[in-house]
Amino acid sequence: MSVARLVKAPGFNAAGTWSIYQSNVLIATLNVTQDAQGNLTGTASKSGSSATGTIDQGFVDGNYIYFVIPWSDGTKGRYIGSLGADRHLSGVSTDLAHPTSQATWNTTQAF
């Protein structure tokens, strides 16, 4: 699935290694690269699991962030979020195989 977007300048740089803390207790650590257009690439791993994934369809657009991670355990998570006034990211993740399975997420790292 392709995500159409009206491209704005990236409002922040999401590059680096950082963790997502989900309300369903999952913690994912991401190693992210961001280009000048805001496109995201990188890898991810789930804490307490051997599951890994590659960031797919990722981008930063203004203060908005979007990416999908197809995990090696067969799940596929979509992460949609935004940069808050506190410079932390937060949003909602959805298991694309089970769209009613959602969790909120946030970062402790400021961007």
PDB file of C-alpha atoms in Angstrom:
ATOM      1  CA  MET A   1       0.000   0.000   0.000  1.00  0.00           C
ATOM      2  CA  SER A   2       1.375   3.377  -0.963  1.00  0.00           C
ATOM      3  CA  VAL A   3       0.759   6.365   1.273  1.00  0.00           C
ATOM      4  CA  ALA A   4       0.116   9.577  -0.675  1.00  0.00           C
ATOM      5  CA  ARG A   5       1.197  12.753   1.026  1.00  0.00           C
ATOM      6  CA  LEU A   6       1.598  16.420   0.360  1.00  0.00           C
ATOM      7  CA  VAL A   7       5.280  16.876   1.106  1.00  0.00           C
ATOM      8  CA  LYS A   8       6.243  19.534   3.628  1.00  0.00           C
ATOM      9  CA  ALA A   9       9.706  20.049   5.001  1.00  0.00           C
ATOM     10  CA  PRO A  10      10.564  17.665   7.835  1.00  0.00           C
ATOM     11  CA  GLY A  11       9.895  19.466  11.109  1.00  0.00           C
ATOM     12  CA  PHE A  12      12.430  17.389  13.020  1.00  0.00           C
ATOM     13  CA  ASN A  13      15.126  14.796  12.522  1.00  0.00           C
ATOM     14  CA  ALA A  14      14.194  11.282  13.679  1.00  0.00           C
ATOM     15  CA  ALA A  15      17.617   9.819  12.848  1.00  0.00           C
ATOM     16  CA  GLY A  16      19.438   7.854  15.533  1.00  0.00           C
ATOM     17  CA  THR A  17      18.756   5.006  17.903  1.00  0.00           C
ATOM     18  CA  TRP A  18      15.643   5.375  20.054  1.00  0.00           C
ATOM     19  CA  SER A  19      12.919   3.291  21.667  1.00  0.00           C
ATOM     20  CA  ILE A  20       9.147   3.176  21.373  1.00  0.00           C
ATOM     21  CA  TYR A  21       7.218   2.321  24.550  1.00  0.00           C
ATOM     22  CA  GLN A  22       3.797   0.876  23.737  1.00  0.00           C
ATOM     23  CA  SER A  23       0.767   0.692  26.043  1.00  0.00           C
ATOM     24  CA  ASN A  24       0.630  -3.081  25.422  1.00  0.00           C
ATOM     25  CA  VAL A  25       4.053  -3.376  27.151  1.00  0.00           C
ATOM     26  CA  LEU A  26       6.009  -3.867  23.920  1.00  0.00           C
ATOM     27  CA  ILE A  27       9.260  -1.938  23.683  1.00  0.00           C
ATOM     28  CA  ALA A  28      10.864  -1.591  20.260  1.00  0.00           C
ATOM     29  CA  THR A  29      14.313  -0.163  19.637  1.00  0.00           C
ATOM     30  CA  LEU A  30      14.799   1.539  16.278  1.00  0.00           C
ATOM     31  CA  ASN A  31      17.970   2.514  14.451  1.00  0.00           C
ATOM     32  CA  VAL A  32      16.744   5.191  12.022  1.00  0.00           C
ATOM     33  CA  THR A  33      18.240   7.106   9.106  1.00  0.00           C
ATOM     34  CA  GLN A  34      16.419  10.131   7.666  1.00  0.00           C
ATOM     35  CA  ASP A  35      17.191  11.791   4.323  1.00  0.00           C
ATOM     36  CA  ALA A  36      16.719  15.483   3.428  1.00  0.00           C
ATOM     37  CA  GLN A  37      13.181  14.824   2.135  1.00  0.00           C
ATOM     38  CA  GLY A  38      12.157  13.235   5.454  1.00  0.00           C
ATOM     39  CA  ASN A  39      12.159   9.608   4.257  1.00  0.00           C
ATOM     40  CA  LEU A  40      12.971   7.087   6.983  1.00  0.00           C
ATOM     41  CA  THR A  41      14.861   3.805   6.678  1.00  0.00           C
ATOM     42  CA  GLY A  42      16.381   1.562   9.288  1.00  0.00           C
ATOM     43  CA  THR A  43      16.002  -1.483  11.473  1.00  0.00           C
ATOM     44  CA  ALA A  44      14.029  -2.378  14.577  1.00  0.00           C
ATOM     45  CA  SER A  45      14.038  -5.043  17.277  1.00  0.00           C
ATOM     46  CA  LYS A  46      11.485  -6.030  19.911  1.00  0.00           C
ATOM     47  CA  SER A  47      12.668  -6.138  23.513  1.00  0.00           C
ATOM     48  CA  GLY A  48      12.417  -9.591  25.101  1.00  0.00           C
ATOM     49  CA  SER A  49      12.004 -11.199  21.689  1.00  0.00           C
ATOM     50  CA  SER A  50      14.172 -12.238  18.782  1.00  0.00           C
ATOM     51  CA  ALA A  51      11.824 -10.421  16.375  1.00  0.00           C
ATOM     52  CA  THR A  52      13.457  -7.865  14.109  1.00  0.00           C
ATOM     53  CA  GLY A  53      12.187  -5.738  11.255  1.00  0.00           C
ATOM     54  CA  THR A  54      13.051  -3.163   8.636  1.00  0.00           C
ATOM     55  CA  ILE A  55      11.381   0.237   8.553  1.00  0.00           C
ATOM     56  CA  ASP A  56       9.165   0.469   5.467  1.00  0.00           C
ATOM     57  CA  GLN A  57       7.249   3.416   3.970  1.00  0.00           C
ATOM     58  CA  GLY A  58       8.613   5.720   6.663  1.00  0.00           C
ATOM     59  CA  PHE A  59       8.624   9.492   6.578  1.00  0.00           C
ATOM     60  CA  VAL A  60       8.588  12.669   8.628  1.00  0.00           C
ATOM     61  CA  ASP A  61       6.324  15.391   7.250  1.00  0.00           C
ATOM     62  CA  GLY A  62       6.216  18.581   9.318  1.00  0.00           C
ATOM     63  CA  ASN A  63       5.696  17.342  12.898  1.00  0.00           C
ATOM     64  CA  TYR A  64       4.045  14.112  11.704  1.00  0.00           C
ATOM     65  CA  ILE A  65       5.784  10.695  11.585  1.00  0.00           C
ATOM     66  CA  TYR A  66       4.638   7.539   9.821  1.00  0.00           C
ATOM     67  CA  PHE A  67       6.283   4.159   9.317  1.00  0.00           C
ATOM     68  CA  VAL A  68       5.502   0.466   8.967  1.00  0.00           C
ATOM     69  CA  ILE A  69       7.587  -2.363  10.410  1.00  0.00           C
ATOM     70  CA  PRO A  70       7.110  -5.873   8.993  1.00  0.00           C
ATOM     71  CA  TRP A  71       8.401  -7.976  11.914  1.00  0.00           C
ATOM     72  CA  SER A  72      10.198 -11.298  11.503  1.00  0.00           C
ATOM     73  CA  ASP A  73       7.610 -12.927  13.821  1.00  0.00           C
ATOM     74  CA  GLY A  74       4.946 -12.398  11.134  1.00  0.00           C
ATOM     75  CA  THR A  75       3.271  -9.277  12.555  1.00  0.00           C
ATOM     76  CA  LYS A  76       3.256  -5.969  10.702  1.00  0.00           C
ATOM     77  CA  GLY A  77       2.920  -2.778  12.697  1.00  0.00           C
ATOM     78  CA  ARG A  78       1.912   0.641  11.410  1.00  0.00           C
ATOM     79  CA  TYR A  79       3.068   3.573  13.549  1.00  0.00           C
ATOM     80  CA  ILE A  80       1.487   7.002  13.206  1.00  0.00           C
ATOM     81  CA  GLY A  81       2.463   9.829  15.508  1.00  0.00           C
ATOM     82  CA  SER A  82       3.528  13.398  15.986  1.00  0.00           C
ATOM     83  CA  LEU A  83       6.087  15.547  17.722  1.00  0.00           C
ATOM     84  CA  GLY A  84       4.675  17.178  20.851  1.00  0.00           C
ATOM     85  CA  ALA A  85       5.529  20.520  22.428  1.00  0.00           C
ATOM     86  CA  ASP A  86       7.853  18.590  24.764  1.00  0.00           C
ATOM     87  CA  ARG A  87       9.793  17.372  21.648  1.00  0.00           C
ATOM     88  CA  HIS A  88       8.810  13.729  22.326  1.00  0.00           C
ATOM     89  CA  LEU A  89       6.995  11.530  19.817  1.00  0.00           C
ATOM     90  CA  SER A  90       3.685   9.831  20.575  1.00  0.00           C
ATOM     91  CA  GLY A  91       0.982   8.150  18.569  1.00  0.00           C
ATOM     92  CA  VAL A  92      -0.933   4.976  17.795  1.00  0.00           C
ATOM     93  CA  SER A  93       0.335   1.649  16.485  1.00  0.00           C
ATOM     94  CA  THR A  94      -1.867  -0.826  14.639  1.00  0.00           C
ATOM     95  CA  ASP A  95      -1.282  -4.504  13.866  1.00  0.00           C
ATOM     96  CA  LEU A  96      -2.099  -4.474  10.138  1.00  0.00           C
ATOM     97  CA  ALA A  97      -3.111  -8.165  10.192  1.00  0.00           C
ATOM     98  CA  HIS A  98      -5.583  -7.383  13.012  1.00  0.00           C
ATOM     99  CA  PRO A  99      -6.558  -3.693  12.624  1.00  0.00           C
ATOM    100  CA  THR A 100      -8.631  -3.685  15.812  1.00  0.00           C
ATOM    101  CA  SER A 101      -5.430  -4.458  17.737  1.00  0.00           C
ATOM    102  CA  GLN A 102      -4.018  -1.036  18.559  1.00  0.00           C
ATOM    103  CA  ALA A 103      -1.769   0.466  21.216  1.00  0.00           C
ATOM    104  CA  THR A 104      -0.602   3.965  22.024  1.00  0.00           C
ATOM    105  CA  TRP A 105       3.131   4.626  21.955  1.00  0.00           C
ATOM    106  CA  ASN A 106       5.600   7.275  23.033  1.00  0.00           C
ATOM    107  CA  THR A 107       9.307   7.990  23.233  1.00  0.00           C
ATOM    108  CA  THR A 108      11.360   9.172  26.174  1.00  0.00           C
ATOM    109  CA  GLN A 109      13.930  10.724  23.840  1.00  0.00           C
ATOM    110  CA  ALA A 110      13.431  14.301  22.728  1.00  0.00           C
ATOM    111  CA  PHE A 111      13.862  15.179  19.036  1.00  0.00           C
TER     112      PHE A 111
END
